[in-house]
Tab-separated table of C-alpha atoms in Angstrom:
chain	number	residue	atom	x	y	z
A	20	MET	CA	-132.711	37.671	135.627
A	21	THR	CA	-130.795	39.368	132.798
A	22	ILE	CA	-127.088	39.766	133.520
A	23	LEU	CA	-125.517	43.161	132.797
A	24	CYS	CA	-121.737	43.450	132.707
A	25	HIS	CA	-121.385	47.137	133.506
A	26	PRO	CA	-119.290	48.781	136.253
A	27	ALA	CA	-121.475	50.473	138.840
A	28	ALA	CA	-119.324	53.595	138.576
A	29	ARG	CA	-120.230	54.081	134.917
A	30	PRO	CA	-122.499	57.146	134.763
A	31	ASP	CA	-124.950	55.964	132.088
A	32	ASP	CA	-127.640	53.523	133.211
A	33	LEU	CA	-128.619	50.713	130.834
A	34	ILE	CA	-131.003	48.913	133.177
A	35	PRO	CA	-134.281	50.681	132.222
A	36	SER	CA	-133.734	49.871	128.534
A	37	ILE	CA	-133.006	46.177	129.162
A	38	GLY	CA	-136.345	45.532	130.823
A	39	GLY	CA	-137.262	43.079	133.558
A	40	PRO	CA	-135.116	42.118	136.536
A	41	VAL	CA	-131.408	42.814	135.952
A	42	ARG	CA	-128.369	41.608	137.876
A	43	THR	CA	-125.321	43.853	137.445
A	44	VAL	CA	-121.739	42.587	137.636
A	45	ASP	CA	-118.467	44.474	137.166
A	46	ASP	CA	-116.527	42.159	134.832
A	47	LEU	CA	-116.861	39.234	132.427
A	48	PRO	CA	-115.545	36.513	134.804
A	49	SER	CA	-118.336	37.516	137.170
A	50	VAL	CA	-120.833	36.981	134.344
A	51	LEU	CA	-119.881	33.295	134.203
A	52	HIS	CA	-120.457	32.939	137.938
A	53	ALA	CA	-123.832	34.633	137.576
A	54	LEU	CA	-124.798	32.305	134.733
A	55	ARG	CA	-123.858	29.259	136.798
A	56	ASP	CA	-126.100	30.570	139.579
A	57	ASP	CA	-129.004	30.983	137.151
A	58	PRO	CA	-129.102	28.110	134.579
A	59	ALA	CA	-132.332	29.462	133.071
A	60	GLU	CA	-130.939	32.893	132.155
A	61	ASP	CA	-130.292	33.382	128.447
A	62	LEU	CA	-129.451	37.082	128.062
A	63	VAL	CA	-126.178	38.865	128.769
A	64	VAL	CA	-125.711	42.569	128.035
A	65	VAL	CA	-122.091	43.731	127.906
A	66	GLY	CA	-121.705	47.449	128.484
A	67	PRO	CA	-119.315	49.816	126.666
A	68	ALA	CA	-116.756	49.808	129.484
A	69	ALA	CA	-115.807	46.163	128.820
A	70	ASP	CA	-112.815	45.504	126.566
A	71	VAL	CA	-114.140	44.636	123.117
A	72	HIS	CA	-111.709	41.752	122.495
A	73	ASP	CA	-112.500	40.198	125.872
A	74	ALA	CA	-116.216	40.577	125.123
A	75	LEU	CA	-115.897	38.825	121.766
A	76	ARG	CA	-113.909	35.952	123.280
A	77	PHE	CA	-116.518	35.666	126.011
A	78	ALA	CA	-119.332	35.483	123.437
A	79	ALA	CA	-117.527	32.830	121.391
A	80	ASP	CA	-116.902	30.696	124.498
A	81	LEU	CA	-120.452	31.135	125.783
A	82	ARG	CA	-121.894	29.937	122.477
A	83	MET	CA	-120.174	26.580	122.981
A	84	VAL	CA	-121.211	26.008	126.609
A	85	ARG	CA	-124.684	27.590	126.527
A	86	PRO	CA	-125.895	27.786	122.922
A	87	THR	CA	-129.312	29.183	123.841
A	88	ALA	CA	-127.835	32.250	125.540
A	89	GLY	CA	-127.560	35.548	123.685
A	90	VAL	CA	-125.016	38.338	124.085
A	91	ILE	CA	-125.906	41.973	123.344
A	92	LEU	CA	-122.868	44.218	122.986
A	93	VAL	CA	-123.196	47.942	123.743
A	94	ARG	CA	-120.459	50.169	122.295
A	95	ASP	CA	-119.789	53.886	122.224
A	96	HIS	CA	-118.996	53.615	118.512
A	97	VAL	CA	-120.178	50.950	116.045
A	98	ASP	CA	-118.662	50.338	112.611
A	99	VAL	CA	-118.815	47.616	109.970
A	100	ALA	CA	-115.568	45.971	111.131
A	101	LEU	CA	-116.894	45.630	114.682
A	102	LEU	CA	-120.222	44.265	113.446
A	103	THR	CA	-118.444	41.643	111.346
A	104	GLU	CA	-116.203	40.491	114.203
A	105	ALA	CA	-119.104	40.453	116.643
A	106	LEU	CA	-121.313	38.340	114.398
A	107	ARG	CA	-118.520	35.847	113.828
A	108	ALA	CA	-118.001	35.581	117.583
A	109	GLY	CA	-121.683	34.817	118.082
A	110	VAL	CA	-122.834	38.193	119.441
A	111	ARG	CA	-126.494	38.544	118.563
A	112	GLU	CA	-126.598	42.315	118.188
A	113	VAL	CA	-124.378	45.366	118.634
A	114	VAL	CA	-126.098	48.528	119.880
A	115	THR	CA	-124.784	52.074	120.045
A	116	ALA	CA	-124.605	53.445	123.594
A	117	GLY	CA	-127.376	55.944	124.214
A	118	ASP	CA	-129.828	54.370	121.749
A	119	ASP	CA	-132.275	53.162	124.383
A	120	ASP	CA	-134.969	52.054	121.931
A	121	ALA	CA	-132.489	49.944	119.961
A	122	LEU	CA	-131.256	48.257	123.152
A	123	THR	CA	-134.804	47.460	124.249
A	124	ALA	CA	-135.645	45.986	120.840
A	125	ALA	CA	-132.398	43.970	120.719
A	126	CYS	CA	-133.031	42.483	124.171
A	127	ASN	CA	-136.584	41.528	123.249
A	128	ARG	CA	-135.428	39.858	120.018
A	129	SER	CA	-132.711	37.961	121.858
A	130	ARG	CA	-135.137	36.688	124.490
A	131	GLU	CA	-137.490	35.513	121.752
A	132	LEU	CA	-134.669	33.688	119.926
A	133	SER	CA	-133.513	32.025	123.142
A	134	HIS	CA	-137.043	30.896	123.921
A	135	HIS	CA	-137.364	29.474	120.412
A	136	ALA	CA	-133.954	27.749	120.710
A	137	ARG	CA	-134.900	26.110	124.011
A	138	LEU	CA	-138.105	24.773	122.483
A	139	ASN	CA	-136.129	23.378	119.543
A	140	ASP	CA	-133.678	21.643	121.865
A	141	GLY	CA	-136.488	19.339	122.961
A	142	ALA	CA	-138.189	19.040	119.602
A	143	GLU	CA	-138.677	15.702	117.935
A	144	PRO	CA	-137.509	15.316	114.318
A	145	SER	CA	-141.136	15.092	113.170
A	146	GLN	CA	-141.692	18.602	114.534
A	147	GLN	CA	-139.102	20.160	112.274
A	148	GLY	CA	-140.130	22.574	109.579
A	149	LYS	CA	-140.278	22.155	105.811
A	150	VAL	CA	-137.704	23.368	103.299
A	151	VAL	CA	-139.262	24.722	100.085
A	152	THR	CA	-136.915	25.437	97.167
A	153	VAL	CA	-138.121	27.778	94.416
A	154	PHE	CA	-136.335	27.205	91.110
A	155	ALA	CA	-136.522	28.358	87.499
A	156	ALA	CA	-133.952	27.326	84.913
A	157	LYS	CA	-134.449	30.583	83.006
A	158	GLY	CA	-133.955	34.075	84.392
A	159	GLY	CA	-136.771	36.586	84.247
A	160	CYS	CA	-139.528	34.219	85.366
A	161	GLY	CA	-140.164	36.153	88.584
A	162	LYS	CA	-138.580	33.524	90.806
A	163	THR	CA	-137.417	35.880	93.570
A	164	THR	CA	-140.763	37.673	93.619
A	165	ILE	CA	-142.652	34.391	93.927
A	166	ALA	CA	-140.291	33.111	96.646
A	167	ILE	CA	-140.697	36.268	98.731
A	168	ASN	CA	-144.472	36.400	98.354
A	169	LEU	CA	-144.822	32.677	99.013
A	170	ALA	CA	-142.863	33.134	102.237
A	171	ALA	CA	-145.046	36.111	103.142
A	172	ALA	CA	-148.197	34.079	102.520
A	173	LEU	CA	-146.928	31.281	104.768
A	174	ALA	CA	-146.039	33.796	107.493
A	175	SER	CA	-149.465	35.433	107.199
A	176	ALA	CA	-150.993	32.030	107.965
A	177	GLY	CA	-149.317	32.116	111.371
A	178	ASN	CA	-146.074	30.296	110.574
A	179	GLN	CA	-142.493	31.211	111.428
A	180	VAL	CA	-140.754	31.534	108.056
A	181	CYS	CA	-137.202	32.172	106.889
A	182	ILE	CA	-136.194	33.138	103.335
A	183	VAL	CA	-132.731	31.988	102.247
A	184	ASP	CA	-131.239	33.882	99.302
A	185	LEU	CA	-129.109	31.205	97.659
A	186	ASP	CA	-128.328	33.273	94.575
A	187	LEU	CA	-124.903	33.846	96.061
A	188	SER	CA	-123.509	35.994	93.251
A	189	PHE	CA	-126.539	38.079	92.255
A	190	GLY	CA	-129.063	37.762	95.070
A	191	ASP	CA	-132.005	40.162	94.858
A	192	VAL	CA	-133.951	39.395	98.021
A	193	ALA	CA	-132.363	42.227	100.025
A	194	ILE	CA	-133.126	44.905	97.457
A	195	SER	CA	-136.586	43.489	96.739
A	196	VAL	CA	-137.664	44.025	100.359
A	197	GLN	CA	-135.294	46.945	101.022
A	198	LEU	CA	-133.197	45.319	103.739
A	199	GLU	CA	-129.693	46.477	104.600
A	200	PRO	CA	-127.337	43.475	104.106
A	201	VAL	CA	-125.352	43.982	107.305
A	202	ARG	CA	-125.373	40.231	107.931
A	203	THR	CA	-125.152	37.682	105.130
A	204	ILE	CA	-124.519	34.003	104.596
A	205	SER	CA	-120.788	34.830	104.331
A	206	ASP	CA	-120.740	35.447	108.079
A	207	ALA	CA	-121.466	31.729	108.585
A	208	LEU	CA	-118.038	30.732	107.245
A	209	PRO	CA	-116.240	30.831	110.639
A	210	MET	CA	-119.012	28.643	112.089
A	211	ALA	CA	-118.836	25.943	109.398
A	212	GLY	CA	-118.871	22.488	110.934
A	213	HIS	CA	-120.226	23.624	114.307
A	214	LEU	CA	-123.197	25.820	113.414
A	215	ASP	CA	-125.977	25.919	115.995
A	216	THR	CA	-129.246	27.796	116.425
A	217	THR	CA	-127.535	30.713	118.146
A	218	GLY	CA	-125.013	31.047	115.331
A	219	ALA	CA	-127.736	30.800	112.687
A	220	ALA	CA	-129.870	33.384	114.488
A	221	SER	CA	-126.952	35.829	114.427
A	222	LEU	CA	-126.960	35.698	110.610
A	223	LEU	CA	-130.609	36.585	110.119
A	224	THR	CA	-132.263	39.884	109.282
A	225	SER	CA	-135.831	40.394	110.441
A	226	TYR	CA	-138.331	41.646	107.866
A	227	GLY	CA	-141.557	41.504	109.831
A	228	PRO	CA	-143.645	39.361	112.189
A	229	GLY	CA	-142.884	35.708	111.556
A	230	LEU	CA	-140.600	36.453	108.607
A	231	ASP	CA	-136.775	36.515	108.708
A	232	VAL	CA	-134.235	36.549	105.886
A	233	LEU	CA	-130.776	35.058	105.358
A	234	LEU	CA	-129.280	37.399	102.773
A	235	ALA	CA	-126.831	36.644	99.975
A	236	PRO	CA	-123.275	38.060	100.026
A	237	VAL	CA	-122.696	41.532	98.682
A	238	THR	CA	-118.895	41.514	98.372
A	239	PRO	CA	-117.544	40.315	94.992
A	240	GLY	CA	-115.866	36.932	95.326
A	241	ASP	CA	-117.619	35.914	98.555
A	242	ALA	CA	-119.905	33.533	96.680
A	243	GLU	CA	-116.922	31.366	95.723
A	244	LYS	CA	-115.928	30.966	99.364
A	245	ILE	CA	-119.187	29.343	100.462
A	246	PRO	CA	-119.088	25.524	100.209
A	247	ALA	CA	-122.173	23.463	99.498
A	248	ALA	CA	-121.649	21.656	102.807
A	249	LEU	CA	-122.253	24.933	104.646
A	250	VAL	CA	-125.549	25.357	102.778
A	251	ALA	CA	-126.625	21.899	103.903
A	252	GLU	CA	-125.626	22.706	107.489
A	253	LEU	CA	-127.531	25.993	107.441
A	254	LEU	CA	-130.716	24.438	106.082
A	255	ALA	CA	-130.563	21.633	108.642
A	256	VAL	CA	-130.328	24.149	111.500
A	257	LEU	CA	-132.907	26.560	110.088
A	258	LYS	CA	-135.552	23.885	109.578
A	259	GLY	CA	-135.279	23.232	113.303
A	260	MET	CA	-135.951	26.915	113.985
A	261	TYR	CA	-138.776	27.647	111.526
A	262	ASP	CA	-142.003	26.129	110.253
A	263	PHE	CA	-140.930	26.867	106.674
A	264	VAL	CA	-137.597	27.703	105.069
A	265	VAL	CA	-138.125	29.131	101.553
A	266	VAL	CA	-135.001	28.996	99.381
A	267	ASP	CA	-134.599	31.382	96.450
A	268	THR	CA	-132.102	30.040	93.901
A	269	PRO	CA	-130.117	31.136	90.843
A	270	ALA	CA	-131.215	29.966	87.398
A	271	GLN	CA	-128.747	27.094	87.180
A	272	PHE	CA	-128.215	23.608	88.597
A	273	SER	CA	-125.225	24.515	90.757
A	274	GLU	CA	-123.875	22.372	93.556
A	275	HIS	CA	-125.504	24.728	96.065
A	276	VAL	CA	-128.889	24.468	94.355
A	277	LEU	CA	-128.761	20.669	94.257
A	278	THR	CA	-127.788	20.654	97.927
A	279	ALA	CA	-130.899	22.714	98.684
A	280	MET	CA	-133.036	20.384	96.585
A	281	ASP	CA	-131.633	17.417	98.494
A	282	ALA	CA	-132.739	19.053	101.745
A	283	SER	CA	-136.135	20.136	100.429
A	284	ASP	CA	-139.559	18.848	101.306
A	285	HIS	CA	-141.003	20.565	98.251
A	286	HIS	CA	-139.737	21.896	94.904
A	287	VAL	CA	-141.615	24.849	93.393
A	288	LEU	CA	-140.637	24.920	89.710
A	289	LEU	CA	-141.431	28.143	87.919
A	290	THR	CA	-141.989	28.931	84.267
A	291	THR	CA	-143.698	31.575	82.138
A	292	PRO	CA	-145.816	31.042	78.994
A	293	ASP	CA	-143.013	31.599	76.500
A	294	THR	CA	-141.135	29.027	74.468
A	295	PRO	CA	-137.619	29.421	75.972
A	296	ALA	CA	-138.915	29.225	79.548
A	297	MET	CA	-141.079	26.183	78.789
A	298	LYS	CA	-138.181	24.452	77.045
A	299	ASN	CA	-136.047	25.014	80.140
A	300	MET	CA	-138.844	23.710	82.342
A	301	ARG	CA	-138.983	20.512	80.314
A	302	ILE	CA	-135.222	20.099	80.726
A	303	THR	CA	-135.550	20.795	84.448
A	304	LEU	CA	-138.178	18.083	84.897
A	305	ASP	CA	-136.064	15.609	82.937
A	306	MET	CA	-133.036	16.466	85.067
A	307	LEU	CA	-134.925	16.003	88.334
A	308	ASP	CA	-136.218	12.651	87.104
A	309	LEU	CA	-132.692	11.641	86.105
A	310	LEU	CA	-131.476	12.514	89.596
A	311	SER	CA	-134.307	10.491	91.148
A	312	TYR	CA	-136.064	13.302	92.990
A	313	SER	CA	-139.584	12.269	93.947
A	314	ARG	CA	-142.349	13.694	91.761
A	315	GLU	CA	-144.575	13.851	94.835
A	316	ILE	CA	-142.644	16.832	96.209
A	317	ARG	CA	-142.866	18.776	92.950
A	318	SER	CA	-145.141	21.651	91.906
A	319	VAL	CA	-145.044	23.299	88.482
A	320	VAL	CA	-146.202	26.911	88.595
A	321	VAL	CA	-146.843	29.214	85.635
A	322	ASN	CA	-146.139	32.853	86.440
A	323	ARG	CA	-147.792	35.621	84.390
A	324	SER	CA	-150.132	32.870	83.215
A	325	ASP	CA	-152.711	35.226	81.706
A	326	SER	CA	-150.231	36.957	79.401
A	327	LYS	CA	-151.666	37.414	75.898
A	328	VAL	CA	-148.927	35.564	74.051
A	329	GLY	CA	-150.974	33.031	72.075
A	330	LEU	CA	-150.409	30.098	74.444
A	331	SER	CA	-153.169	28.536	76.541
A	332	SER	CA	-152.774	26.526	79.741
A	333	SER	CA	-153.227	23.313	77.758
A	334	ASP	CA	-150.444	24.432	75.407
A	335	VAL	CA	-148.119	24.919	78.369
A	336	GLU	CA	-148.978	21.494	79.796
A	337	ARG	CA	-148.402	19.892	76.420
A	338	VAL	CA	-144.973	21.495	75.976
A	339	VAL	CA	-143.655	20.802	79.484
A	340	ARG	CA	-145.407	17.395	79.585
A	341	SER	CA	-146.570	17.940	83.144
A	342	SER	CA	-149.699	19.054	84.943
A	343	ILE	CA	-149.704	22.638	86.201
A	344	ASN	CA	-150.198	23.082	89.933
A	345	GLY	CA	-150.428	26.843	90.123
A	346	HIS	CA	-151.295	29.819	87.916
A	347	ILE	CA	-150.113	33.286	88.939
A	348	PRO	CA	-151.616	36.125	86.868
A	349	SER	CA	-149.614	39.091	85.620
A	350	SER	CA	-150.099	42.591	86.992
A	351	ARG	CA	-148.283	45.897	86.913
A	352	ASN	CA	-148.875	46.070	90.670
A	353	VAL	CA	-146.228	43.391	91.184
A	354	PRO	CA	-143.246	45.506	90.017
A	355	ILE	CA	-144.763	48.450	91.885
A	356	SER	CA	-144.737	46.407	95.090
A	357	ILE	CA	-141.115	45.404	94.447
A	358	ASN	CA	-140.081	49.038	93.980
A	359	LYS	CA	-141.777	49.876	97.277
A	360	GLY	CA	-140.069	46.973	99.044
A	361	THR	CA	-143.332	45.412	100.254
A	362	PRO	CA	-144.482	41.994	98.945
A	363	ILE	CA	-147.842	42.299	97.232
A	364	VAL	CA	-149.222	39.537	99.477
A	365	ILE	CA	-148.646	41.886	102.430
A	366	ALA	CA	-149.433	45.186	100.696
A	367	THR	CA	-152.666	44.025	99.014
A	368	PRO	CA	-153.864	40.625	100.275
A	369	THR	CA	-157.013	40.771	98.142
A	370	HIS	CA	-155.157	41.319	94.868
A	371	PRO	CA	-155.588	38.447	92.348
A	372	VAL	CA	-151.815	37.776	92.433
A	373	SER	CA	-151.863	37.631	96.241
A	374	GLN	CA	-154.876	35.342	96.224
A	375	ALA	CA	-153.268	33.000	93.680
A	376	ILE	CA	-150.048	32.713	95.713
A	377	THR	CA	-151.957	32.264	98.970
A	378	LYS	CA	-154.163	29.588	97.396
A	379	PHE	CA	-151.081	27.729	96.156
A	380	ALA	CA	-149.467	27.948	99.606
A	381	HIS	CA	-152.540	26.465	101.282
A	382	GLU	CA	-153.207	23.749	98.720
A	383	ARG	CA	-149.653	22.562	98.062
A	384	LEU	CA	-147.758	23.335	101.270
A	385	LEU	CA	-149.995	23.937	104.283
A	386	SER	CA	-152.653	21.269	103.777
A	387	ARG	CA	-150.324	18.441	102.748
A	388	PRO	CA	-148.030	16.412	105.002
A	389	ALA	CA	-144.414	16.304	103.916
A	390	PRO	CA	-143.817	13.083	101.933
A	391	VAL	CA	-140.703	11.029	102.493
A	392	ARG	CA	-137.920	12.536	100.426
A	393	ALA	CA	-135.805	10.395	98.128
A	394	ARG	CA	-132.282	11.745	98.050
A	395	ALA	CA	-130.930	12.250	94.562
A	396	PHE	CA	-128.572	9.299	94.602
A	397	ALA	CA	-127.402	9.907	91.035
A	398	ARG	CA	-126.448	13.519	91.616
A	399	ARG	CA	-122.750	13.157	92.361
A	400	SER	CA	-121.976	10.845	89.485
A	401	ALA	CA	-124.183	12.867	87.127
A	402	GLY	CA	-122.276	16.002	88.092
A	403	ARG	CA	-118.974	14.357	87.266
A	404	ARG	CA	-120.263	13.203	83.910
């Protein structure tokens, strides 16, 4: 039975929007008693009459003692400062009083997250999802577009998928799918060292069925505040929540990127059929070999592979000295889909680009068990050198 902290004398009635059986209490201490009486309940709605600071402290404390429980905060007025404080305290969503549809949707999302978190609490390590890092050492190869569409293809196959935008300074995932970056990876900073599924869920932005996004920071300077250890912690928690975690990266071997590669079950390495990109791909493969990453978890993909630039597939293989595992054709429909904010895999599943990405997802990710990863033991010393 959902617990609503809302004085009975308050004229507005939130109960119809919450849905299902609801138990109403007058204050936050009474919420704790109600939760003790019902160990299976995982949703608390705090009405606008409650003091906001008390509500945030309550949410932060509840996250430690019952991590699967979600708190929905209803306020008469909502601003960015309140949203930021609420997310850091572990509140799942903040809803404006009077927006009944938003409250209903927030409660449904919270119940779904709590159900997922309870299932993960009993999950065996072998049941955890796969981390897939998409990387290109040269900008302009279409890395973000491929990462988003690959995630969409995996979600379309019935998987729960999360995209992590790890290009912390210049992330493009939000604008590519037209999401408002209200919550970003920066909001994880107060949770560093004790991040759980509830905290991770509070950072995510939903794009569509089976597809959520962890967005990159938007404030200048925030990228420098995020340690690589937090990235590792986030990926470890997210892979327990999703079937696939697809990581979009910047075009450089930063500490954050190498941390993601350490945590990855598969590396998707992207190039285009032009000399600078292929040269960088060759350097990338040499670097990954130097750092002792397993070649079994590696896929080399050529984007815009049918471009008329005088280089054949055999030429590309000869230059990069590696077999090619995926060919994605070029099409003007791809930038059109980006401008519309809808991945081409979702907008036009039968398009040759969509079919190529979907085929790659099935052949290289869905139909293959995750091999044992070899951690890059040389990475730290190589970085110092």
